[in-house]
Amino acid sequence: MLPFPSLISSTQLTPEIIDSIFKVTDDMADQIETSGRIELLDDKVVALLFFEPSSRTMMSFQSAAQRLKAGMVFAQNASSTSFEKGESLEDLIRMVESYSDIIVMRHAQPGSAAIAAETSKVPFINAGDGGNEHPTQSLIDAYTIFKEKGRLDNLKIMFGFDSLQSRSIHSLTKLLSQYENNHFTFTGPGELMPSQTMLDELTSNGVTCELEAEVKLHDGYDVAYVNRLQQERFEDPALFEENRLKYRLLKADIEGSECAILDPLPRIDEIATEVDDLPNAVYFKQASYGVPVRMALLAMLLGKA
Ligand code: NCD
């Protein structure tokens, strides 16, 4: 059970709640290993609404629902639904709640998740609302960091390269800011550094933050969390083109360091493929945790774990 019906923002995830989700996640990972699929949600239907492109989030939610033997209903892009005809988000949710027991939605509009959760009579999960937040990704990221480093506090983390627009960076920094003694260094183009509001929020939670044009990962960094420049969110396409190849992690930046490299993926230009063979490269392992983490969330929000 979770103390809220819907997950909209990672600010809802306190260390105590995260701990309980990780315990269920470990249990789900064991169940995958031993049984493959379990009959936990065989009386439930999960609605998956993906109105923005998605590979990992959509497929890992599908896989999670399949492994729990839930039924599913889908809508995959705005143009194949009644949005195209001008239907409001509220009306869509009122309909989908009667077709399902829990709704997972990705939508291009920041704030759409809060509106949907407010409207919905069934539990709701934000799978990304525009450039705002991506709380389920932040749980996967934190789970990965915990597996690699054994803690979520006392961490020195680099974030790049589009902290302004990456919802994954927004949600993970909020989540980690609840733990003691974390230090964040943001890097990337000056125009894509975190907003002042974001920095104020993080520092008021006790995180020390700095902005650097260049970062040496060998200088005691525990984690480097990189995300592609969010091309679809640029108002000025020239700014994207100008910077897309300037920020890229190479083998030499990492080899021999203790720094774990995470990326919510897709990888575009931000990590050279030569990095993939290093033991520090944990981004594909991170993607694989999407299934047990999302199994845990579905089961807990439906009161089954
Ligand atoms: C992220 C997203 O959609 O925000 N991807 C994901 O869910 N794994 C990151 C991205 O698209 O850059």
XYZ file of C-alpha atoms and ligand atoms in Angstrom:
317
model
C 0.000 0.000 0.000
C 1.122 3.579 -0.608
C -0.137 6.608 1.334
C -1.447 8.266 -1.865
C -3.782 7.063 -4.632
C -1.754 8.523 -7.502
C 1.902 9.220 -8.320
C 2.329 12.612 -9.992
C 5.638 13.954 -8.689
C 8.739 12.527 -7.053
C 8.196 15.043 -4.224
C 5.613 12.514 -2.972
C 8.363 9.923 -2.523
C 9.848 10.216 0.971
C 12.834 8.035 1.961
C 10.473 5.812 3.962
C 8.147 5.283 0.981
C 11.114 4.719 -1.349
C 12.414 2.087 1.039
C 9.095 0.242 0.984
C 8.908 0.409 -2.843
C 12.469 -0.966 -3.112
C 11.559 -3.900 -0.862
C 8.605 -4.809 -3.072
C 10.808 -4.249 -6.166
C 13.365 -6.772 -4.848
C 10.531 -9.194 -4.251
C 9.178 -8.657 -7.789
C 12.668 -9.214 -9.254
C 12.829 -12.547 -7.365
C 9.366 -13.491 -8.639
C 10.435 -12.767 -12.231
C 13.466 -15.000 -11.690
C 11.569 -17.893 -10.129
C 8.104 -17.779 -11.725
C 8.243 -15.447 -14.741
C 4.614 -14.397 -14.300
C 2.447 -14.296 -11.173
C -1.275 -14.053 -10.606
C -1.317 -10.882 -8.530
C -3.334 -8.526 -10.738
C -5.306 -11.077 -12.745
C -8.535 -9.349 -11.671
C -7.300 -5.895 -12.800
C -7.090 -3.892 -16.019
C -4.294 -1.358 -16.583
C -4.866 1.546 -19.010
C -1.742 2.729 -20.818
C -2.143 6.128 -22.482
C 0.988 7.281 -24.302
C 0.444 10.583 -26.093
C 4.184 11.225 -26.547
C 6.787 8.823 -27.992
C 7.981 6.105 -25.613
C 9.864 2.820 -25.864
C 11.202 1.848 -22.420
C 8.475 3.354 -20.268
C 5.645 1.953 -22.338
C 7.166 -1.489 -22.860
C 8.294 -1.914 -19.271
C 4.818 -0.966 -18.008
C 3.384 -3.492 -20.494
C 5.844 -6.132 -19.364
C 5.132 -5.341 -15.690
C 1.367 -5.675 -16.250
C 1.884 -8.909 -18.231
C 4.087 -10.400 -15.526
C 1.364 -9.639 -12.976
C -1.257 -11.108 -15.347
C -3.302 -7.909 -15.534
C -5.410 -7.100 -18.583
C -4.530 -3.961 -20.558
C -6.161 -1.264 -22.676
C -4.063 1.127 -24.779
C -4.056 4.460 -26.515
C -0.801 5.185 -28.230
C -0.824 8.624 -29.709
C -2.995 11.666 -29.557
C -3.944 11.481 -33.223
C -5.540 8.039 -32.859
C -7.769 9.125 -29.956
C -10.604 11.620 -29.604
C -8.066 14.325 -28.654
C -7.825 14.776 -32.402
C -11.544 15.674 -32.357
C -11.050 18.152 -29.520
C -12.004 16.035 -26.503
C -10.708 17.379 -23.192
C -8.251 15.478 -20.986
C -10.834 15.440 -18.183
C -13.456 13.773 -20.400
C -10.931 11.236 -21.653
C -9.984 10.279 -18.080
C -13.647 10.005 -17.011
C -14.117 7.471 -19.767
C -10.871 5.515 -19.267
C -11.476 5.163 -15.512
C -14.570 3.122 -16.310
C -12.542 0.824 -18.590
C -9.683 0.165 -16.148
C -8.535 -0.085 -12.509
C -5.421 2.095 -12.854
C -4.317 4.645 -15.464
C -0.734 5.247 -16.636
C -0.344 8.333 -18.834
C 2.388 10.158 -20.733
C 1.304 13.510 -22.115
C 3.151 16.451 -23.712
C 1.615 19.110 -21.498
C 3.392 19.950 -18.215
C 0.824 19.721 -15.415
C -1.444 17.308 -17.335
C -0.678 14.532 -14.817
C -2.019 16.599 -11.908
C -5.219 17.362 -13.855
C -5.690 13.700 -14.800
C -5.028 12.469 -11.238
C -7.453 15.023 -9.847
C -10.149 13.884 -12.276
C -9.572 10.143 -12.030
C -11.520 7.961 -9.612
C -8.976 5.162 -10.101
C -5.240 5.387 -9.201
C -3.143 7.311 -11.694
C 0.583 7.165 -12.567
C 2.462 9.979 -14.313
C 4.680 8.418 -16.995
C 6.020 11.854 -18.018
C 4.155 15.172 -18.333
C 6.013 17.215 -20.934
C 9.261 18.672 -19.608
C 7.957 18.658 -16.037
C 8.360 15.340 -14.206
C 8.904 11.605 -14.647
C 8.589 10.122 -11.144
C 8.608 6.424 -12.080
C 11.895 6.983 -13.932
C 13.341 8.614 -10.806
C 12.499 5.484 -8.800
C 14.297 3.310 -11.356
C 17.265 5.688 -11.281
C 17.406 5.745 -7.474
C 17.064 1.949 -7.363
C 20.031 1.682 -9.756
C 22.142 4.098 -7.689
C 21.256 2.165 -4.536
C 22.285 -1.145 -6.158
C 25.568 0.339 -7.406
C 26.574 2.518 -4.444
C 24.612 1.048 -1.513
C 23.215 4.442 -0.480
C 21.195 7.443 -1.626
C 22.892 9.972 0.667
C 26.431 11.394 0.734
C 26.641 11.284 -3.052
C 28.553 13.517 -5.436
C 26.590 13.508 -8.688
C 27.056 15.179 -12.051
C 23.903 15.974 -14.040
C 24.022 16.823 -17.756
C 23.382 17.924 -20.361
C 19.904 19.496 -20.449
C 18.875 19.987 -16.824
C 16.478 22.734 -17.866
C 14.224 20.514 -19.957
C 14.865 16.932 -18.829
C 11.935 15.680 -16.764
C 14.093 12.732 -15.685
C 16.674 15.087 -14.176
C 13.913 17.161 -12.554
C 12.378 14.150 -10.837
C 15.623 12.467 -9.791
C 17.126 15.637 -8.286
C 13.902 16.216 -6.305
C 13.932 12.639 -5.062
C 17.608 12.698 -4.028
C 17.308 16.125 -2.400
C 15.422 14.441 0.443
C 18.560 12.543 1.487
C 21.392 13.970 3.597
C 24.554 15.499 2.287
C 24.139 15.170 -1.483
C 26.134 17.378 -3.811
C 25.002 18.080 -7.415
C 27.129 19.517 -10.219
C 25.153 20.549 -13.290
C 26.917 20.792 -16.617
C 25.979 21.461 -20.242
C 25.263 24.528 -22.373
C 24.679 27.674 -20.291
C 21.176 28.041 -21.739
C 20.240 24.537 -20.543
C 21.295 24.802 -16.915
C 18.585 24.299 -14.254
C 16.128 27.126 -13.667
C 16.641 29.357 -10.620
C 13.403 27.937 -9.156
C 14.778 24.408 -9.430
C 18.099 25.416 -7.839
C 16.322 27.274 -5.012
C 14.133 24.254 -4.308
C 17.110 21.895 -4.193
C 19.262 24.125 -2.016
C 16.390 24.777 0.391
C 16.198 20.981 0.805
C 19.877 20.991 1.834
C 21.606 19.942 -1.405
C 24.719 21.843 -2.437
C 24.568 22.705 -6.133
C 27.094 24.109 -8.563
C 27.089 24.847 -12.268
C 30.232 23.970 -14.236
C 31.095 24.309 -17.910
C 33.305 21.214 -17.624
C 33.425 18.375 -15.101
C 36.176 15.840 -14.380
C 34.496 12.604 -13.307
C 37.763 11.348 -11.823
C 37.400 14.063 -9.136
C 35.523 11.817 -6.721
C 32.179 11.651 -8.522
C 29.964 8.706 -7.482
C 27.444 9.049 -10.300
C 27.150 10.816 -13.656
C 23.508 11.090 -14.741
C 23.243 12.176 -18.346
C 20.237 12.665 -20.577
C 20.101 13.670 -24.252
C 19.370 17.285 -25.168
C 15.561 17.257 -25.298
C 15.275 18.133 -29.003
C 11.465 18.202 -29.095
C 11.327 20.805 -26.311
C 13.612 23.452 -27.858
C 11.915 26.707 -28.825
C 14.993 27.529 -30.904
C 16.121 24.553 -33.065
C 19.430 26.343 -33.758
C 20.346 26.091 -30.059
C 19.899 22.323 -30.243
C 21.978 21.938 -33.424
C 24.694 24.166 -32.043
C 25.135 22.034 -28.927
C 24.142 18.472 -29.790
C 27.649 17.181 -30.441
C 29.475 19.301 -27.903
C 28.469 17.287 -24.857
C 29.407 13.634 -24.969
C 30.979 11.253 -22.456
C 34.002 9.400 -23.811
C 35.822 6.338 -22.465
C 38.765 8.467 -21.327
C 36.442 10.633 -19.194
C 35.384 7.593 -17.177
C 37.858 4.718 -17.356
C 39.532 4.036 -14.006
C 37.042 6.183 -12.047
C 34.510 4.963 -9.477
C 31.746 6.893 -11.205
C 28.607 4.952 -12.261
C 27.192 6.240 -15.548
C 23.391 6.413 -15.729
C 21.146 7.560 -18.574
C 17.347 7.176 -18.696
C 17.832 6.557 -22.451
C 17.316 6.845 -25.371
C 21.020 7.522 -25.933
C 21.513 9.957 -28.798
C 24.797 11.856 -28.671
C 25.492 12.111 -24.936
C 27.501 8.881 -24.449
C 29.944 7.429 -26.984
C 29.295 3.719 -27.631
C 32.925 2.985 -26.630
C 31.757 3.598 -23.023
C 29.306 0.664 -23.137
C 31.961 -1.960 -22.318
C 33.199 -0.221 -19.158
C 32.009 -1.653 -15.822
C 30.836 1.891 -14.949
C 28.234 1.849 -17.745
C 25.042 0.771 -15.997
C 22.396 2.370 -18.239
C 21.127 -0.871 -19.781
C 20.950 -2.501 -16.339
C 19.080 0.635 -15.225
C 16.562 0.149 -18.075
C 16.037 -3.488 -17.043
C 14.991 -2.390 -13.532
C 12.006 -0.655 -15.146
C 10.005 -3.883 -15.029
C 10.295 -4.841 -11.312
C 9.997 -1.186 -10.195
C 6.811 -0.721 -12.243
C 5.448 -4.088 -11.069
C 5.926 -2.858 -7.495
C 4.174 0.440 -8.225
C 1.196 -1.156 -9.963
C 0.764 -3.715 -7.177
C 1.180 -1.178 -4.364
C -1.173 1.425 -5.851
C -3.757 -1.317 -6.364
C -3.405 -2.379 -2.710
C -1.938 -5.785 -3.563
C 1.516 -5.454 -2.029
C 13.094 9.750 -20.827
C 11.830 10.556 -21.035
O 10.916 10.121 -21.745
O 11.774 11.636 -20.462
N 13.023 8.458 -21.366
C 12.513 7.432 -20.633
O 11.383 7.470 -20.174
N 13.321 6.381 -20.392
C 14.301 10.456 -21.289
C 14.326 11.029 -22.662
O 13.391 10.874 -23.461
O 15.318 11.677 -22.959
